Amino acid sequence: MDAVNERNLNRGWQFALARESGSLGRVPAAEDKGVRVDLPHIPRQHKLNAADMWVGECWYWRQLDLANWCPGQRCYLEFEGLMQESWLYVDGVEVAHHCSGYLPLVLDVTPWLVPGKNPLVAVRLSNRYNPDIPPGKPYESQDFCLYSGMYRGAKMRICNELHITSPNLTGDFAGGGVLVSYPVAEEDTAIVSTRTHVANTGDSARTCVVRCSVLGPDGSVCATSDSEEVRVEAGTGKQVEMDLLVRQPRLWSPASPQLCRLEVELIEGGTVIDRVGERIGIRRIEASRSGGFRINGKVHRLRGTNRHQDHPYVGNAVPDAAQVRDARRLKESGFDYVRLSHYPQSVSFLDACDELGIVVMDCIPGWQFMGGERFRENCYEHARQLIRRDRNHPSVCFWELSLNETDMPEDFATALDRIGHEEYPGDQFLTCGWMDYYDIYLRARQHGGLHTYRNGEKALIISEYGDWEYYAANEGFSQETGEGLKEKCLNSRKTRKDGDAGLLRKMGNFMEALDENLTTRAIACGQWAFCDHARSLSPELSTMGVRDYFRYPKFTHYFYRSQRDAGEPMGTGVMEPMVFIASHWTEQSPLTVHVLSNCEAVELTLNGRPVAPVSVPEAYPHLPHPPRLFTLERFEPGTLAARGLIGGRVVASHTVSTAGRARAVEWTVDEEGVPSVSGQPDLLIVHGRIVDAQGTVCPLSDLRIAVILSGPGRLIGGHPPYCEEGIFSFLVQTTGEPGTLMISAEVTGLDVSVFNYEIKPCPLADEAPVHHRLSS
C-alpha cells in the first residue's frame, strides 16, 4: 500500500436532529435518510446575535469507502471539532465517548471493521449544558457561545500495523506522533531534536529504521538522518529520539516566519511503510521581566489582540479558507500576537499564524467557572490534548493552562502547570495563568496592578485591555446583571451607527490604554477584541472589536495599523507607509480631525486649502505614532485630503468626501488573498457599499435590501438585517462546485449592477488527501 493513505471525510454526511431519527437511543441505519450536509456544519443557523442558539442532540452518519483497506492494516478516524459531548458508533456499536467541544476525537476503529464491507459511521452529538465539560459555565451567564455540530473537518487514515502514532491517541507523556524541539537555534547552526513514537499493533515483533529529514523553505534537503534498527515487540510502542544538525538555518520569527518541513519515515526491509510530515519553524524562546520576550535572542515586544472564532449565523462552523482569511485580517490590523480566548481554535488558523508570523497564546477552555472533580479531570485532559495537538506549531509560544478569571485552587493550578511541563519537557514551554502559579503571569488592565506586579524575574503579559475598564466599574464579574456600568457614551462598545464621535471615543480608549501599557514591563499585550462577537448571556452583540462581526474595519483598525513603522518587517512583507482620516466628514462629524499615520509628517487640506495642525497630543507620549490632530472652525462640505511624507516625499495619501446622492452599490468579496476554489465548501463575506457618483459611501441606514444571488453558492442568514451607515454585509456559502457567483441586490431607489465572482476549479479531487497535517 501507499506509505500515506489519508482521506478527507468532509463531504457527503447525512444529518438529522435526534428527535427526527427516532428515539435518542436509536443509531441511524444505512437506509435512513437525513439531510445531506458537508463539513463544517452547524445543525441550525441562528440569528445574528445567536439569541436563538440551538441546544439539543443530533446525528451525523455516512458510510466509509474502505476499498484501500485490507486486514493487517489499521484504520484511524479523526474528528477535529465536535460540540460538545459526542458518541461514535461503527455499524451500530458504540466505540467511543468524547467530552470536549474543542479538541479532536481520534480513534482506531480497526477492531470493528469487516473485510469487504463499508462500515456505517455515526456520530451522536449533544451540546446540552454540562458542568463537567469545560468551560462549564451555564450558558445564560457565559460571555461567548458554544454553538453546536460537527463544526470542523474529519478524516480517515489507513496505515500499516507498524506505524507512527497519533499524538492525540497515545497516553504517554510527551509522546505520540512526532515531538520536535530545538536545543540550538543560531544563525549558523541549529539542532532539530525529534521524538517519534512507533507502535506495532500486530501479532509479532517488527524491525524498522526511522528516517528524519528537514527540508528548507525552498524544499531543499537541509539535513537527514537514519536511526539504528528499532525492534518493536507485538502490541507495544517505542520512542525513537534523533538529532539533526542544520547548517545556516532559516529561523522562524514574527518578522521572518521561515517554515521548514520535517518528514519522518518508517523503513522496513528497504521499503517506506509509513510517513508523517510536519511544518516546523526553527526557533528558541525565552521570557523574563528584565530581558523581555526573546525569539532567537532578539527582543519582541508584542502588540496584539484576543480572538473569538465565531462568524455570523454559522457560529464556529467556519471552513479552513475562512480561518486563514481571519489570520490575514489580524496581521493586516498590525497585530503580531493573538490570544485564542478562551478555548482551542482551528488548526487551520494556527497554520496561518505559522505562515504569517503571528505569535499565539493557546488556551484551554475556561471562563469564570470552577467545577467539581470530573470538571477538574476534564481540564487536565484538555491541557494534555491541547499540547499534543499544537506543540509543533512555531507560532504557539505561550500556553494558557488556566481558567480565565476563575478563582482556581492552588493544587488545581499547579497541576495544570506540571502537566504542561510533562507534555513538553525542557525550557521551551511557557505556561501562563491569571493566578501566580505559572511561568508567566497574566493580568487584565481592568484589574489594575500592571505597574506594581513583581515576582522575581517572572514575565508579565497584559491579557486584555481597552474594553471592560471603560465599560463597568465592577471589573467584569457581573456582566449578566449590568451592575456598575458606566455611561454608554464612555465605553468602547461602538458600531458605525454611533457615528464618528462614537468611533473616535472607542479609538481614544484604546489609544489611552496602549499608551499606558507601553510604560509597564509587560512583554505582550492584547486588546479586547479583534472582532465583534455574539454571546449567550445577552442578546446584544459585544461590539468592542477593531472590526465588526462581518470583519469590516472600524477606525480602531487603522489606529493599530498606524502604530507599525513604515518599512517594518511584518512576516510576509513590510508595513507600507499609510495615512488614514478617521472621519466620514458629515455635518455630525467632530471638527477636530484625527489623522492616523506612520509617516514622519502629515498634511491635511479641505477643498484644497491647508488645515493647520494641532500639536501632537501630550496624552499619548509613548505611542510609536500618535494621531495628528487638525481643528476646523466650522463644517464645510467637500473633500478632506491627507498626505503622508517621509524624507519630505509624499508616500501615502487618503481622501474623505462629504457624500452626495446615493447612486450605486460597490461590491467587495473579502477574500484576503485567499480565493475560493472548488472541491470544498467555503464561506465568503460580501460587503456592499452604497456610494454616490464619486464613490463616497453614503451614510444611509434605513434602506430595504434584498440580496440576489445565483451560481454555486447560497445566502447564509437571509438578507442583511440592516444597512449600517451605508454599508451592508452578508455571507455566501459556496457549494464546492466551480462556476460564477453572480451577486446583486434590490436596494430602494438604486439601480444595482451585478458583480461576478469566479470560483475556479481545484485540481484536487473531492476527497483528496489532507495536506495541512499528516497524523495517524
PDB file of C-alpha atoms in Angstrom, residues 215-221 259-261:
ATOM      1  CA  LEU A 215      13.541  20.410   4.156  1.00  0.00           C
ATOM      2  CA  GLY A 216      14.183  24.136   3.985  1.00  0.00           C
ATOM      3  CA  PRO A 217      11.666  26.810   2.932  1.00  0.00           C
ATOM      4  CA  ASP A 218      12.690  26.241  -0.703  1.00  0.00           C
ATOM      5  CA  GLY A 219      12.118  22.475  -0.447  1.00  0.00           C
ATOM      6  CA  SER A 220      15.785  21.500  -0.491  1.00  0.00           C
ATOM      7  CA  VAL A 221      17.026  18.902   1.998  1.00  0.00           C
ATOM      8  CA  LEU A 259       8.938  27.443   7.679  1.00  0.00           C
ATOM      9  CA  CYS A 260      10.706  24.158   7.116  1.00  0.00           C
ATOM     10  CA  ARG A 261       9.242  20.711   6.681  1.00  0.00           C
TER      11      ARG A 261
END
